[in-house]
XYZ file of C-alpha atoms in Angstrom:
606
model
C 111.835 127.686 71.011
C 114.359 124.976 70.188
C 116.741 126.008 72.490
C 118.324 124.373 75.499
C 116.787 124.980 79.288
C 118.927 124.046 81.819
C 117.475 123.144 84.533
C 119.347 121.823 87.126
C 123.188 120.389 88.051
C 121.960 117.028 86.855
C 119.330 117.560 84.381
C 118.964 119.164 81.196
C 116.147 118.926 78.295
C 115.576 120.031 74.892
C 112.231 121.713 74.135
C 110.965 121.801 70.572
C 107.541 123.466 70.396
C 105.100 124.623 67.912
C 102.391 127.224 69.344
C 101.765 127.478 72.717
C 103.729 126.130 75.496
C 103.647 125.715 79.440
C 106.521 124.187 81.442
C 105.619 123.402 85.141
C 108.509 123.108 87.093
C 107.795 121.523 90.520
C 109.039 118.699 92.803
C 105.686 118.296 94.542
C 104.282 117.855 91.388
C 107.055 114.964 89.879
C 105.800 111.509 90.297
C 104.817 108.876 87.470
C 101.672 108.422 86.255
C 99.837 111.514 86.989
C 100.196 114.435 84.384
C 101.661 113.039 81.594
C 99.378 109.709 81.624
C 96.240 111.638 82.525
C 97.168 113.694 79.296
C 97.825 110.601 77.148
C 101.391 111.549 76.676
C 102.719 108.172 74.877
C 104.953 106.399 77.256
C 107.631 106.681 75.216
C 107.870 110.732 75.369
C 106.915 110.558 79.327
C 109.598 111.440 81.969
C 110.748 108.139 83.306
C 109.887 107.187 86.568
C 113.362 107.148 87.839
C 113.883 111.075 86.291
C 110.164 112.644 87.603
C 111.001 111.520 91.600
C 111.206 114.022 94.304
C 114.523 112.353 96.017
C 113.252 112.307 98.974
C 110.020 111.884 100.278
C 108.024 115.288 101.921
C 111.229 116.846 101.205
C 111.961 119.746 98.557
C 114.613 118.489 95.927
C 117.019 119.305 93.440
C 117.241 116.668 91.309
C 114.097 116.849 89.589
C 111.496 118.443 86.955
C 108.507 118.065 85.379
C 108.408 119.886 81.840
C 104.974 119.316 79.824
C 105.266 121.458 76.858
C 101.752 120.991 74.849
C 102.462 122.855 71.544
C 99.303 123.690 69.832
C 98.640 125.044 65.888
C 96.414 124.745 63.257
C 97.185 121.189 61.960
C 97.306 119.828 65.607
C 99.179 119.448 68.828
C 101.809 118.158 70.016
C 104.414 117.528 73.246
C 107.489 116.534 72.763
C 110.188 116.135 75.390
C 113.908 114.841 75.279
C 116.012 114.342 78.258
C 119.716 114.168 78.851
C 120.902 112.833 82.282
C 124.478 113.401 83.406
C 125.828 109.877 84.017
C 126.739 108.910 87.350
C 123.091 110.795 89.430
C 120.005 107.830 90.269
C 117.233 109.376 90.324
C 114.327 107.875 92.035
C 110.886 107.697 92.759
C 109.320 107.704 96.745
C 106.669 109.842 97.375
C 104.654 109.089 100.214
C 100.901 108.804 100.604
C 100.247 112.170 101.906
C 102.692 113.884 98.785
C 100.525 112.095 96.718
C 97.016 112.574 97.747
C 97.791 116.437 97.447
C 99.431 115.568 93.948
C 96.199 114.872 92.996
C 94.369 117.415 94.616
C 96.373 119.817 92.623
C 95.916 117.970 89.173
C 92.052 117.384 89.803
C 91.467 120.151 87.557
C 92.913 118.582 84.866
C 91.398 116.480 81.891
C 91.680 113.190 82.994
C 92.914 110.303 80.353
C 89.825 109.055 78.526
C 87.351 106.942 79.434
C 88.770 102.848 78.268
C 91.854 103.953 77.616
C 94.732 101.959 79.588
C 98.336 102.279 79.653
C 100.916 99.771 77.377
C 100.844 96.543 78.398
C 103.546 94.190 78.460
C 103.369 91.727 76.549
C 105.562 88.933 78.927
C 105.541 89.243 82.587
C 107.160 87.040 85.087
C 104.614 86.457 87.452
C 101.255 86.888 86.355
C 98.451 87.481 89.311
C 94.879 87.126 88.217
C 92.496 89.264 90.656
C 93.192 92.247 92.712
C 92.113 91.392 95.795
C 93.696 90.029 99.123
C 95.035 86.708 97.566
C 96.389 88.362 94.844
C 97.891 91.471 97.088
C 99.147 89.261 100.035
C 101.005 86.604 96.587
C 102.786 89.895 95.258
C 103.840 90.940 98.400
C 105.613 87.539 99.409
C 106.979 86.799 95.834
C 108.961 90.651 96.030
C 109.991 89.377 100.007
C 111.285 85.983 98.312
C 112.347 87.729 95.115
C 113.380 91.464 95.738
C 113.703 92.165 91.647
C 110.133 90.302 90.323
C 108.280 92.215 88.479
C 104.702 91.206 89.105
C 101.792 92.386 87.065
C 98.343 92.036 88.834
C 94.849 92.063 86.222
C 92.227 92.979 88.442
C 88.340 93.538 86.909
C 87.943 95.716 90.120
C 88.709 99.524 89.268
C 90.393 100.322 92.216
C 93.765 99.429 93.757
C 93.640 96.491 96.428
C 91.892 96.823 99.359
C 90.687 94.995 102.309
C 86.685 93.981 102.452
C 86.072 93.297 105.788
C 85.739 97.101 107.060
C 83.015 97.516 104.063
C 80.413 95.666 106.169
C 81.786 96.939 109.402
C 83.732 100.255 110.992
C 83.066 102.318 107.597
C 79.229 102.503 108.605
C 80.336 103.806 112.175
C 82.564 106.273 110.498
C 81.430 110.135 111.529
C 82.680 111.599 108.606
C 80.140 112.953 106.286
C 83.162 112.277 103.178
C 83.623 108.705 104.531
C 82.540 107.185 100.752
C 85.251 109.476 99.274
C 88.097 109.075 101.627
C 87.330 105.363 102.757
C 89.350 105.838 105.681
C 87.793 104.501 109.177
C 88.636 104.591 112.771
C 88.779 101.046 113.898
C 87.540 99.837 117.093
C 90.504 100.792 118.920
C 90.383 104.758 117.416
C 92.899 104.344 115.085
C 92.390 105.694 111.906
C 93.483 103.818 108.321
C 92.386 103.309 104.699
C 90.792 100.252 103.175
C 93.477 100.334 100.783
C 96.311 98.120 101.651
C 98.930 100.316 100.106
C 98.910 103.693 98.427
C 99.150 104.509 94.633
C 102.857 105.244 94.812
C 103.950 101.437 96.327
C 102.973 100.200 92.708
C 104.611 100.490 89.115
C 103.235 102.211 86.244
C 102.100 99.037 83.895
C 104.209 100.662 81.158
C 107.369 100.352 83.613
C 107.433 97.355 84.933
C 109.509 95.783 82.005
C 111.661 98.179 82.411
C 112.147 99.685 85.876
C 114.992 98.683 87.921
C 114.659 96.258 90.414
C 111.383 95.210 89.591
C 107.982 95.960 91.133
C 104.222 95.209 91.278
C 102.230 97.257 88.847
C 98.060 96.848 89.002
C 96.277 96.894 85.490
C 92.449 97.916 86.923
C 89.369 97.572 85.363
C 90.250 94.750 83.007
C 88.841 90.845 82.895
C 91.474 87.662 82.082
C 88.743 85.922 79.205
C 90.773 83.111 78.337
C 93.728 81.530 79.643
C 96.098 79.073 77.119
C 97.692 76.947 79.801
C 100.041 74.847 77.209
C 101.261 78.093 75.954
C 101.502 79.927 78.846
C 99.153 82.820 78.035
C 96.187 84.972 78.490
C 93.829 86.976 76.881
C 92.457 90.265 78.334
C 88.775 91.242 77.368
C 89.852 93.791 74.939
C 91.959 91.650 73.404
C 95.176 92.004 75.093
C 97.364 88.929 74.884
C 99.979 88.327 77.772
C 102.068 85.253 78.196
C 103.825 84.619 81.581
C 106.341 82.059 83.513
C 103.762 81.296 86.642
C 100.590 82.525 87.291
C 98.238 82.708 90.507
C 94.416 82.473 89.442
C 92.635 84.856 92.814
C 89.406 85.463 90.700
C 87.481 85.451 94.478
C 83.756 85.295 93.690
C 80.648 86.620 93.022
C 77.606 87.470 95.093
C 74.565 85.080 94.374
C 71.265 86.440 93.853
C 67.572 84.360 94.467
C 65.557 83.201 92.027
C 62.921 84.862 93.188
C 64.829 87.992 92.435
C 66.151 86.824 88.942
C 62.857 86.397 87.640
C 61.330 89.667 89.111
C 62.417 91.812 86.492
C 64.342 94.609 85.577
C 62.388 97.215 87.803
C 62.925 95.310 90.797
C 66.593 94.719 89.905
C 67.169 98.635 90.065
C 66.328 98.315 93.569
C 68.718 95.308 94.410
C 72.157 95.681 96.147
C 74.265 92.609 95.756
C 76.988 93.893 98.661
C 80.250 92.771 97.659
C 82.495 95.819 96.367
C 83.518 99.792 97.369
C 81.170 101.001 95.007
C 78.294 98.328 96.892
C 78.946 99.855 99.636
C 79.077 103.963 98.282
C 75.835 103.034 96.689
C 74.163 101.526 99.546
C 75.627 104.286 101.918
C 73.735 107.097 99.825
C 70.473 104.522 98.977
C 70.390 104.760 103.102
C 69.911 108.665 103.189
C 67.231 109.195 100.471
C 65.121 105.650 101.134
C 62.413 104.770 103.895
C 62.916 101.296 104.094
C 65.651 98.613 103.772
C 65.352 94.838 103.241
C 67.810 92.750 103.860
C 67.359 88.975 102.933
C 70.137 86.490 104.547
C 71.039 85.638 107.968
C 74.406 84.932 107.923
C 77.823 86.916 108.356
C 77.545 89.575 106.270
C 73.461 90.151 106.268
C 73.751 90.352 110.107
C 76.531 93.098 110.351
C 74.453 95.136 107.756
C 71.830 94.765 109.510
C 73.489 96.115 112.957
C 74.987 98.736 110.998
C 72.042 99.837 109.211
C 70.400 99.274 112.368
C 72.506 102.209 113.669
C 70.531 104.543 111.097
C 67.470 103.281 112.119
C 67.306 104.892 115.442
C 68.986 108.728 114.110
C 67.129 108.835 111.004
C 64.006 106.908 110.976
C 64.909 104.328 108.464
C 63.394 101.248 108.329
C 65.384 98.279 108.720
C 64.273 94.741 107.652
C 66.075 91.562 108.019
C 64.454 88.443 106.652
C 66.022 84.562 106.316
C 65.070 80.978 106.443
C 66.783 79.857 109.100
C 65.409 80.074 112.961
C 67.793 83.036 113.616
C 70.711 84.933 113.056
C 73.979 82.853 112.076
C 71.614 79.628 112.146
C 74.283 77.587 109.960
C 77.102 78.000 112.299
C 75.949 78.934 115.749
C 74.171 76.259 118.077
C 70.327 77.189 118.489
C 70.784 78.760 121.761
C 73.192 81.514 120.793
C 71.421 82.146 117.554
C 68.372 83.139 119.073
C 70.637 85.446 121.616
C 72.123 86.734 118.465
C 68.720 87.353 117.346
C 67.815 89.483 120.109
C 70.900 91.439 119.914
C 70.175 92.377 116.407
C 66.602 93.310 117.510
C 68.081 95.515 120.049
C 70.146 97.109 117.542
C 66.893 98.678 115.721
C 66.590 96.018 113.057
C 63.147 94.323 112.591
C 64.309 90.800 112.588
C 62.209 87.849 110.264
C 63.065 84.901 110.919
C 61.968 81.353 109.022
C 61.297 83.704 106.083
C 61.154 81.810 102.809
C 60.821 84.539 100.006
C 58.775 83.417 97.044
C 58.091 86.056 94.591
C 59.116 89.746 94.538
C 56.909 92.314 92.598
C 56.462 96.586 92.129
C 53.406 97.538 93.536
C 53.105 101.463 92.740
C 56.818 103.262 94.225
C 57.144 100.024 96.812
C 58.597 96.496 96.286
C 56.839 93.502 97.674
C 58.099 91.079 98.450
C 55.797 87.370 99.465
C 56.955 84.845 101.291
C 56.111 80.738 101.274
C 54.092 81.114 104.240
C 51.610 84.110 102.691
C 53.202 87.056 104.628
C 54.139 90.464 102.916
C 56.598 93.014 103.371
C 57.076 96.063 101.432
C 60.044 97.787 101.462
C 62.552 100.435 98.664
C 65.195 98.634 98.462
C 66.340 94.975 99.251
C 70.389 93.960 99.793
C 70.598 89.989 98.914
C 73.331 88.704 101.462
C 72.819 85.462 100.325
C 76.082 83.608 99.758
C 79.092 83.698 97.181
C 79.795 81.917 94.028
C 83.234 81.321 93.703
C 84.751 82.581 89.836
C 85.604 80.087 87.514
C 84.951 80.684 84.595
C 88.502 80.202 83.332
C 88.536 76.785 84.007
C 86.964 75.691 80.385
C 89.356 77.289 78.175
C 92.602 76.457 81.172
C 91.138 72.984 81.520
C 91.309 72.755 84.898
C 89.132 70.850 87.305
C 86.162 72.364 89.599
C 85.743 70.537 92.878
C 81.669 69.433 92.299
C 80.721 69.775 95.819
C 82.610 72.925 96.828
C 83.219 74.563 94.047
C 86.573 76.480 93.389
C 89.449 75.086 91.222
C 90.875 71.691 92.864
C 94.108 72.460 94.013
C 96.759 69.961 95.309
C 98.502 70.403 99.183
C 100.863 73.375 97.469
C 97.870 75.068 95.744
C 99.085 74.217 92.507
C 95.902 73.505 89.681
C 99.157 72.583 87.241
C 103.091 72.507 87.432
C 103.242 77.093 86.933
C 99.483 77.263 87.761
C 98.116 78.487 91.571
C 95.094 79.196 93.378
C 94.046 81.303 96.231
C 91.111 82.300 98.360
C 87.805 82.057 97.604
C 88.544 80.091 94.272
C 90.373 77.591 95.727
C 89.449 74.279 97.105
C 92.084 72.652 98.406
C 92.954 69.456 100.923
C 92.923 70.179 104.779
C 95.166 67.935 106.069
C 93.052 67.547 109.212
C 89.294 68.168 108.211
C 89.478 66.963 104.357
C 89.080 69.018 101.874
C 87.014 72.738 101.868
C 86.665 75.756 100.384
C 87.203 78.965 102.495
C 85.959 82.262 101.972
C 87.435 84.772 104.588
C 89.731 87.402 104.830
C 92.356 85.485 106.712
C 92.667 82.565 104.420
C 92.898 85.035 101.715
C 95.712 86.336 103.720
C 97.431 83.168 104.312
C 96.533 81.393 100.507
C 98.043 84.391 98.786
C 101.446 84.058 100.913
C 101.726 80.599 100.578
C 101.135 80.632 97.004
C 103.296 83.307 96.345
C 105.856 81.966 98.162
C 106.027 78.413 96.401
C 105.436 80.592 93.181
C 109.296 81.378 94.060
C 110.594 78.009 94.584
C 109.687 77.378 98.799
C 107.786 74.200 98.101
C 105.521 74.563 101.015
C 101.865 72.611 101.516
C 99.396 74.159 102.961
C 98.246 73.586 106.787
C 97.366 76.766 108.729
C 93.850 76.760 109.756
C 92.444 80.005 108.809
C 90.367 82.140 111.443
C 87.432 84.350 110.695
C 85.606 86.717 112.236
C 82.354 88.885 112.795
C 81.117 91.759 114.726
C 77.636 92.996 115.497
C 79.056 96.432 116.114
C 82.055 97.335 118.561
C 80.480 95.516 121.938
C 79.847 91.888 120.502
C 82.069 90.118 118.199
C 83.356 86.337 118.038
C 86.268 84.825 116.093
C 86.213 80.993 115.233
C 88.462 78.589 113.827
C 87.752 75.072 111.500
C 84.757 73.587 110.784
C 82.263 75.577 112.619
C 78.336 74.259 111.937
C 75.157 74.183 113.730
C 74.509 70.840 112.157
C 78.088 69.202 113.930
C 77.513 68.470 117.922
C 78.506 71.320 120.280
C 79.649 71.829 123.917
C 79.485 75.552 124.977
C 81.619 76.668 128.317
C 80.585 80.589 129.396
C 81.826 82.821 131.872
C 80.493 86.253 133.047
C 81.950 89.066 130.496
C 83.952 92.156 131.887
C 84.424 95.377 130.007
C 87.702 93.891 128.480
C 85.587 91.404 126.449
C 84.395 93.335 123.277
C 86.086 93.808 119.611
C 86.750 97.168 120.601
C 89.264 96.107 123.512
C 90.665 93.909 121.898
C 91.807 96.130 119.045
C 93.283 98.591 121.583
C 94.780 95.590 122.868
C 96.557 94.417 119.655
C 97.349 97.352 118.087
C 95.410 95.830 115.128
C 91.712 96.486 113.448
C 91.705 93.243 111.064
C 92.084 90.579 113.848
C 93.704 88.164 111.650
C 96.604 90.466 110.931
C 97.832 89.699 114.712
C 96.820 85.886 114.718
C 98.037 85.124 111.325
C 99.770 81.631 111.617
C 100.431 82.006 115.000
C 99.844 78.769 117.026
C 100.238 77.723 120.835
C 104.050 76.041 120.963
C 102.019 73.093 123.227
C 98.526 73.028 125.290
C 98.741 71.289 128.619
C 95.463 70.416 131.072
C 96.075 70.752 134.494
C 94.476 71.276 137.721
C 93.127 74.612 138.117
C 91.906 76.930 141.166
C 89.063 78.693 138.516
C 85.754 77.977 139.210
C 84.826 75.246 136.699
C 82.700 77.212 133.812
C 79.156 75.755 133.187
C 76.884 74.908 130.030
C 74.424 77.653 129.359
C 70.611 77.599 129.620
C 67.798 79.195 127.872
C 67.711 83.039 128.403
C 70.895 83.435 129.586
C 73.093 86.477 128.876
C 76.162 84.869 127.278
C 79.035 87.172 128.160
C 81.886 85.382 127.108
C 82.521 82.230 126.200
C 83.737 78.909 124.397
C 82.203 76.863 121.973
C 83.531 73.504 120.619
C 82.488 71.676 117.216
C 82.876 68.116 117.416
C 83.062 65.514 114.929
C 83.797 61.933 116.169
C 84.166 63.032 119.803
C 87.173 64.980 118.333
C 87.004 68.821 118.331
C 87.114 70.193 114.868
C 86.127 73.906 115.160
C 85.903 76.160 117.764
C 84.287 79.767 118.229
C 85.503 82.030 121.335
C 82.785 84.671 122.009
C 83.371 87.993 123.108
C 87.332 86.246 123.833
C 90.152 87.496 121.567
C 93.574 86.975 120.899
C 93.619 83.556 121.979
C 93.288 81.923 118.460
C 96.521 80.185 118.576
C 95.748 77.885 121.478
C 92.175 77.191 119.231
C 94.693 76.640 116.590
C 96.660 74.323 118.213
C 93.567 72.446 120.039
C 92.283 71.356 116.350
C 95.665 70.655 115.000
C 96.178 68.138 117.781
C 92.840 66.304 116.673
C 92.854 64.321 120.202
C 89.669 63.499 122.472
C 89.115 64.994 125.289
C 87.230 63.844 128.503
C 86.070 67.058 129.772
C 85.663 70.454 127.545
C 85.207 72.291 130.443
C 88.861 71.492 131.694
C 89.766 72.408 128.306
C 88.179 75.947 128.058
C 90.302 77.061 130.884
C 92.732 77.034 128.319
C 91.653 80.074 127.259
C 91.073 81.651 130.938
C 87.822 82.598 130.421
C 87.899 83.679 134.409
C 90.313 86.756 133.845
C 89.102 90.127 135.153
């Protein structure tokens, strides 16, 4: 007690204890911000994170310790640990995922830090990201590519670490493993198995560290809201008070689900019953709501309701849950495919075990013994346990009274200018953003890839690049792994539309074309990629034809028009051909005959 341990070549600490003490020495057990954080250590008697790395990753070391000495008596406790490093060693942190998951798995005994408390904060960061999701992720990621020694600092209101949405509405309900809600990992359509996080715990900086550690990083501060932002002085407040001022900041506040009226007004007992399906813990609480329920309700048509409904459909069928799907349009995607695919759609769904409701208007929704009820305008009645609203986003802005910045009035979002600045060290991203298509005016997107490309974009001129904005974002949807369609630009039932199909072959389904591209989220292989030129020419392939009523639509083309000139495009059950769809709409000519221009995409390929 008081005495020296040595402890390696390059390490040595003092211990000074009073009571009790245990010393863990283990490399598999070094990394920053587990033990000593979980304990409340203050940061300032922690192990650095430079001093508590393995060396190298999966690989027993020699240059490092962990010592937590918790001294214990009759007045209190304490821990106190001072370090002395022999000038001349680095020490460093790079544990890899797998390391750390079994880090954890050893700790998970342990008291874990308590509930609302949060690591220091510092109190000036360089780059400022507000929102943890893709915007924000894919913005750090290109400011450290532009900048290797930022330090970034990401406020997110989301609990968790960044992670992708898409899979939450689609391969983690046709996961087989029973711990699927735990481990969030997935197969994707082409068998290969990843998380929905886009990095693990150890790519990220403690918060405490980030002024600190060398060369920078991008450190996450979870669970916490941005309440008011001072845009003349350059900082923010944090709901609990928090005050951080920074150089430039990215707003990627994403949005909220909306609810119905109807709903709103129903109560609080029919609000227990209510999913609104944006979030992991939507999803783990759906997931389970699935197993113990009788009946499900979904009310929306669009992207998301239809791939819940497929997916819940799944359960239908092995374990006798009801599945209802209910919207006002005439069927499923109404809004952005034309009629005759809808109703196709429609079918598909029905096929999938879902009972579909279609020009379902829902008026009031009531608790009628252990049931919901739910009327609609036209006097029919469904009862059901529990209801998911997939009825639309609302895009965050709430900071835009306090920043004084402007909210487009017929999109919504914060108005951004060609470089997705809202002021001079002020950007926007993703769903929050409206910004100025060069080519189809100005919009507001809400889909993974523009998230994807918004983020990089605005990180990048966040470091000096300068760049507007001009990629046309794709999107994405599958009813399961046999039908899927990716479009590009403005795609809407309302616009004129010229539809070119072929017969499909067993190459033409998301699951192929996974396998294909190596990739599970599509847009990470089409991602600003665009067709170098697209020439028409005379072609042997039969000419395709217009579809009819009834028809099986295997694969196909569909063109948006707007002026005679072609201003979105979906390709069903075709993939990996976005950039020539890309290049069609940056073009912005007329064209004579559509079906001379869907050969583009040789439809006709075994």
């Amino acid at each position: 007690f008081g005495s020296e341990l040595t402890v390696s070549k390059t390490s040595r600490f003092n211990l000074c204890i009073d009571g009790v003490f245990l010393c863990c020495f283990s490399n598999e057990l070094c990394s920053s911000g587990t033990l000593l954080q979980r304990w409340n250590v203050p940061p300032d008697l922690q192990l650095s994170r430079q001093v508590a790395g393995t060396g190298v990753p999966g690989k027993k070391g020699t240059n490092s310790v962990l010592v937590l000495i918790v001294g214990l008596s009759s007045l209190g406790a304490g821990a106190y640990v001072s370090r002395k490093v022999v000038p001349g060693k680095k020490l460093h942190d790079d544990s890899s995922a797998s390391g750390l998951q079994n880090k954890q798995n050893r700790l998970s005994h342990l008291s874990p830090a308590a509930p609302g408390t949060h690591p220091k904060v510092p109190s000036h960061v360089p780059f400022l990201l507000i929102g943890g999701g893709t915007a924000a992720f894919a913005a750090a990621r290109s400011i450290r590519a532009r900048d290797p020694g930022a330090r970034v600092l990401i406020v997110s209101e989301d609990p968790a670490l960044p992670y992708m949405r898409p899979p939450l509405s689609k391969e983690l309900w046709f996961s087989d493993d029973p711990n699927v809600t735990e481990t969030l990992r997935f197969k994707q359509w082409n068998g290969k198995e990843r998380s929905i996080y886009f990095q693990p715990p150890s790519f990220y900086v403690p918060v405490e560290d980030l002024s600190s550690v060398e060369n920078g990083g991008v450190a996450v501060l979870p669970g916490k809201k941005v309440v008011h932002m001072d845009v003349r002085g350059n900082t923010v407040k944090l709901s609990d008070g928090t005050q951080i001022s920074y150089d430039k900041c990215l707003i990627a506040t994403g949005g909220s689900p909306r609810n119905l009226p109807a709903i709103e007004r129903a109560g609080k007992d029919v609000q227990k019953r209510l999913t609104l399906f944006r979030k992991i813990e939507d999803f783990r609480r759906l997931e389970k709501i699935s197993r113990e329920v009788k009946s499900i309700t979904i009310i929306g048509g669009g992207f998301l309701g239809s791939e819940l409904a497929c997916a819940l459909g799944r359960r239908a069928r092995t374990r006798g849950l009801e599945v209802i799907q209910l919207f006002p349009e005439n069927g499923n995607m109404g809004k952005v495919l034309p009629e005759y695919l809808s109703n196709w759609t429609t079918e598909k769904v029905r096929r999938e075990g879902v009972n579909v409701l279609p020009n379902a208007v829902v008026k009031s929704v009531s608790v009628s013994g252990n049931r919901l009820v739910i009327k609609l305008k036209d006097g029919r009645k469904v009862e059901t346990d529990h209801i998911v609203a997939a009825v639309g986003l609302e895009p965050n802005v709430e900071l835009a009274k306090s920043a004084g910045l402007e909210v487009d009035s017929d999109f919504g979002g914060f108005r951004v200018n060609a470089e997705l600045q809202a002021r001079s060290n002020i950007w926007v991203a993703g769903d929050a953003a409206c910004f100025y298509d060069i080519k189809l005016g100005r919009r507001r997107v809400e889909h993974h890839d523009h998230a994807v490309v918004s983020g990089r974009l605005a990180g990048e001129n966040m470091t000096g690049a300068a760049k507007p904005y001009w990629h046309q974002s794709m999107f994405w949807s599958d009813l399961g792994p046999n039908v899927g369609y990716e479009a590009i630009g403005l795609v809407d039932s309302s616009l004129p539309t010229v539809g070119v199909f072929a017969k499909a072959t067993a190459k033409d389904t998301p699951k192929s074309a996974t396998e294909q591209s190596g990739t599970g989220i599509r847009s990470e292989s089409e991602t600003e990629a665009e067709a170098s030129e697209v020439q028409l020419s005379e072609s042997s392939s039969p000419t395709p034809h217009v579809p009819t009523q009834g028809e099986d639509y295997g694969k196909g083309v569909i063109f948006y028009l707007r002026d005679k000139v072609v201003v979105g495009i979906v390709l069903w059950n075709i993939f990996n051909r976005m950039p020539i769809a890309r290049k069609i709409i940056k073009d912005g000519e007329e064209h004579e005959d559509l079906n001379e221009v869907a050969k583009l995409f040789n439809i006709h390929e075994d």
